[in-house]
Coordinates of C-alpha atoms in Angstrom, one line a residue:
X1 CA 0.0 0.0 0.0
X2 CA 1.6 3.1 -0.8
X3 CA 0.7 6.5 1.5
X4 CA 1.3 10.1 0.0
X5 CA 2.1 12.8 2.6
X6 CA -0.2 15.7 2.8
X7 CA 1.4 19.0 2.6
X8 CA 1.4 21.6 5.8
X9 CA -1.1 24.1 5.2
X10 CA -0.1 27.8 6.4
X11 CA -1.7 30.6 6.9
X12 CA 0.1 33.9 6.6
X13 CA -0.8 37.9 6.3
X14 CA -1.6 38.3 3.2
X15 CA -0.1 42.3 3.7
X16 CA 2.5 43.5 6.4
X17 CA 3.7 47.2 6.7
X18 CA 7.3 48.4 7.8
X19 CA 7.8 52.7 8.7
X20 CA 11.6 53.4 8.3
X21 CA 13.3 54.0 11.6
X22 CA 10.0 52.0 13.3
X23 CA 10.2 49.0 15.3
X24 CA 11.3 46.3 13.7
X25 CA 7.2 45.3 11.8
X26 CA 5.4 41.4 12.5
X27 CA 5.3 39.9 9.5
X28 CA 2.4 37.3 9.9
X29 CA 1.7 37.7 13.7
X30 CA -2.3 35.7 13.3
X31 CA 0.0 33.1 11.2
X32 CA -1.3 29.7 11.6
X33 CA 0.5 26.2 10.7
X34 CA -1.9 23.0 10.3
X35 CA -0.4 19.5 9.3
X36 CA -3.5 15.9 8.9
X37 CA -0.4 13.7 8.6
X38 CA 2.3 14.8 10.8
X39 CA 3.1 15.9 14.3
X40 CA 6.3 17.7 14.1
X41 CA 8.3 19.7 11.4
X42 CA 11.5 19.7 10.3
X43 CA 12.8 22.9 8.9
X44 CA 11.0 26.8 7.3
X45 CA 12.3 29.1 5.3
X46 CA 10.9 33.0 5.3
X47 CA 12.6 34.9 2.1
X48 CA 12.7 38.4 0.6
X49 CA 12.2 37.9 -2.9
X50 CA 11.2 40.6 -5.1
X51 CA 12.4 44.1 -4.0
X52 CA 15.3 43.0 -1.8
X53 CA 17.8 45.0 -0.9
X54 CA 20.5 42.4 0.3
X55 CA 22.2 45.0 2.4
X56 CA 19.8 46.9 4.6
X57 CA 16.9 44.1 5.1
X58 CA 16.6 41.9 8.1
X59 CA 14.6 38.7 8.9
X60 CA 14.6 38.0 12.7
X61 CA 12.5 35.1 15.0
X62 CA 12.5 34.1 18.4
X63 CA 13.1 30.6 18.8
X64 CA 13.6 30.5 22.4
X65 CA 12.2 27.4 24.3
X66 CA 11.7 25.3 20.7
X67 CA 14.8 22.7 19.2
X68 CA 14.6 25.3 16.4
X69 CA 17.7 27.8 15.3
X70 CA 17.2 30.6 13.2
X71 CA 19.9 31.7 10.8
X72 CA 19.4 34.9 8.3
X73 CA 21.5 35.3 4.9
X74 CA 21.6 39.1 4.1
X75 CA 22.9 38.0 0.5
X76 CA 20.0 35.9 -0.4
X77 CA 17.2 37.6 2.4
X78 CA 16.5 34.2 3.3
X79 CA 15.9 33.2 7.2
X80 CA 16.0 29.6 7.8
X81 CA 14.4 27.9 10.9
X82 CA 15.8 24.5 11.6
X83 CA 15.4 21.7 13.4
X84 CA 12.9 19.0 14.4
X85 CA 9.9 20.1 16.7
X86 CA 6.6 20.5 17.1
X87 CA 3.6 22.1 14.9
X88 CA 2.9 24.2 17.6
X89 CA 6.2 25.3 18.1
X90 CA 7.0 25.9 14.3
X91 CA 3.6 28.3 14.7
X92 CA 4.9 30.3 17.4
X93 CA 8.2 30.6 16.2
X94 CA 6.6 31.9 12.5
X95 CA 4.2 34.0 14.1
X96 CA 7.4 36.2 15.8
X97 CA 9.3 36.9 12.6
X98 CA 9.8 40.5 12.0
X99 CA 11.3 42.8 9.4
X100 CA 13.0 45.3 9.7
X101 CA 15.8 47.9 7.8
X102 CA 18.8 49.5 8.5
X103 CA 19.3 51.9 5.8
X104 CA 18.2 55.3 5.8
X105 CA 16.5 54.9 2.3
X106 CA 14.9 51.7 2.3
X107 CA 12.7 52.5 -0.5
X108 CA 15.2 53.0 -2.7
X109 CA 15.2 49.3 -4.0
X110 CA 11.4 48.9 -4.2
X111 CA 8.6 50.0 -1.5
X112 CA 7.4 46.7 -1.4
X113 CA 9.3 43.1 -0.4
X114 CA 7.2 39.5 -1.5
X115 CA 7.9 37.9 1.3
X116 CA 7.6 34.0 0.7
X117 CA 6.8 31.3 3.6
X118 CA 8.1 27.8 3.2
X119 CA 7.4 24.9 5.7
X120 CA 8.5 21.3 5.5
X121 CA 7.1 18.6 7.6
X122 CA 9.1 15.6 9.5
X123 CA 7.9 12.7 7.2
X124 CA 6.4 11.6 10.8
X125 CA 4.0 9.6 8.8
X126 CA 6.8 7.5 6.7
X127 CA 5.1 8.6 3.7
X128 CA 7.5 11.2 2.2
X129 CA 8.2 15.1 3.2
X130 CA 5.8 17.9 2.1
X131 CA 6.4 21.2 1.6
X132 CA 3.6 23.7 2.1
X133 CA 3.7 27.5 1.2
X134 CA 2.3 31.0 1.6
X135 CA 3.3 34.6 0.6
X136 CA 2.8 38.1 2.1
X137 CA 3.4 41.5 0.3
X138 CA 5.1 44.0 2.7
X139 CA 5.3 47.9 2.4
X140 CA 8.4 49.8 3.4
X141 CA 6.9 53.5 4.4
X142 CA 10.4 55.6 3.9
X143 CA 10.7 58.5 6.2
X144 CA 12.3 61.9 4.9
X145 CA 15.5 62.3 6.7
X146 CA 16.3 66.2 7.3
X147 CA 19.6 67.4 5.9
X148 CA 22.5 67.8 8.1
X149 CA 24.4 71.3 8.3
X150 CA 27.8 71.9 9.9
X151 CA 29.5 75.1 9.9
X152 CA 31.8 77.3 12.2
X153 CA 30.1 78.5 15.5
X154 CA 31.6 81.6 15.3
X155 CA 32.4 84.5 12.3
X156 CA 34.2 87.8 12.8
X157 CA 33.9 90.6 10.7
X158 CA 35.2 94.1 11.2
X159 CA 33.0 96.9 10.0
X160 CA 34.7 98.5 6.5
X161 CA 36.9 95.6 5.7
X162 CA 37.1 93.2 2.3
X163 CA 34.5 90.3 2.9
X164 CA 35.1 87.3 5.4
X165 CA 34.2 84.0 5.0
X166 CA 31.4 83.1 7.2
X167 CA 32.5 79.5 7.2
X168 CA 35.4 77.7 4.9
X169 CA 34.2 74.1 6.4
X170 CA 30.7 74.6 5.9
X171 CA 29.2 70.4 5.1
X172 CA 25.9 69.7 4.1
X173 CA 24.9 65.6 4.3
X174 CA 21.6 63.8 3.2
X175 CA 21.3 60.1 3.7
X176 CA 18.6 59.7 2.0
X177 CA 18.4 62.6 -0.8
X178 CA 21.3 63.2 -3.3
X179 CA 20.2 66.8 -4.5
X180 CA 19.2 69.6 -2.6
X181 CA 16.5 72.1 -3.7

C-alpha cells in the first residue's frame, strides 16, 4: 500500500507594513500552521524575494524554548528555521518573525518586499516530506530624513573691511536625498 504525505497548510498575512526607523514590523503575527499527517516539522524558510535590498533588510525570529535555530543570509534575504519540533512550536516561532531595515533609504530598492513562507514537515508519517507555502506583500513606508548642516560656530567681521568668509568648512549631508532644492 503506498501512502502520499499531505502537505502543511499555512496561513500567513496576506499584507504587512514596515515605517523606516519604526520597530522592527510582525510579519504574519495571526499566522497559523496546520499538518492531517504529521506531528512535528523539520525545517522553514521565510525569504525576501522581489524588491530585496541584500544590504539593509533583516529577517529576525525568536526561537527560544523550541529545538529550532534561526539563521538569516543578508545576500539571499532568506531566514531559515531548523530543526525537528513540534507544529505548535514551528507556529509560534513563525508568528514572531519581523522585518525590519537598517538603511536610511529603504525605498530605494522597491517599497514593497514579496515575502515568501516555506514549511516542510518531518515525514512523521513515513510517507514522504511535504512542503507547504504562503506569501505576504510588505510595504516599506520611507521617512524623509532632514539634511545635516555643519559650519563654524563663530564668524568675525570688522565693520569697513574686504568680505570674510562666514565659514570655509561649511558640510551639508543627506542620507537619504542626493540633491538639494
Amino acid at each position: 500500500m503506498l501512502f502520499r504525505s499531505d502537505a502543511p497548510s499555512l496561513s500567513a498575512a496576506a499584507t504587512a507594513a514596515y515605517t523606516e526607523n519604526a520597530a522592527a514590523a510582525a510579519l504574519s503575527s495571526g499566522f497559523t500552521l496546520t499538518d492531517v499527517d504529521d506531528v512535528s516539522v523539520a525545517s522553514a524558510t521565510v525569504s525576501i524575494g522581489a524588491g530585496l535590498s541584500n544590504t539593509s533588510d533583516v529577517l529576525t525570529a525568536v526561537t527560544t524554548g523550541t529545538s529550532i535555530t534561526a539563521s538569516y543570509n543578508t545576500a539571499t534575504g532568506v531566514l531559515t528555521l531548523s530543526g525537528t519540533d513540534s507544529k505548535a512550536n514551528y507556529q509560534t516561532v513563525l508568528q514572531s518573525v519581523k522585518y525590519s531595515s537598517t538603511s536610511d533609504d529603504p525605498t530605494a530598492t522597491s517599497a514593497t518586499r514579496a515575502i515568501s513562507w516555506s514549511v516542510v514537515d518531518a515525514n512523521s508519517d513515513g510517507a514522504g516530506a511535504a512542503t507547504g507555502t504562503g506569501s505576504t506583500t510588505l510595504t516599506v513606508t520611507a521617512v524623509n530624513d532632514a539634511p545635516s548642516l555643519s559650519a563654524a560656530a563663530t564668524a568675525a567681521y570688522t565693520e569697513n573691511a574686504a568680505a570674510a568668509a562666514l565659514s570655509s568648512g561649511f558640510t551639508l549631508t543627506d542620507v537619504d536625498d542626493v540633491s538639494v532644492a
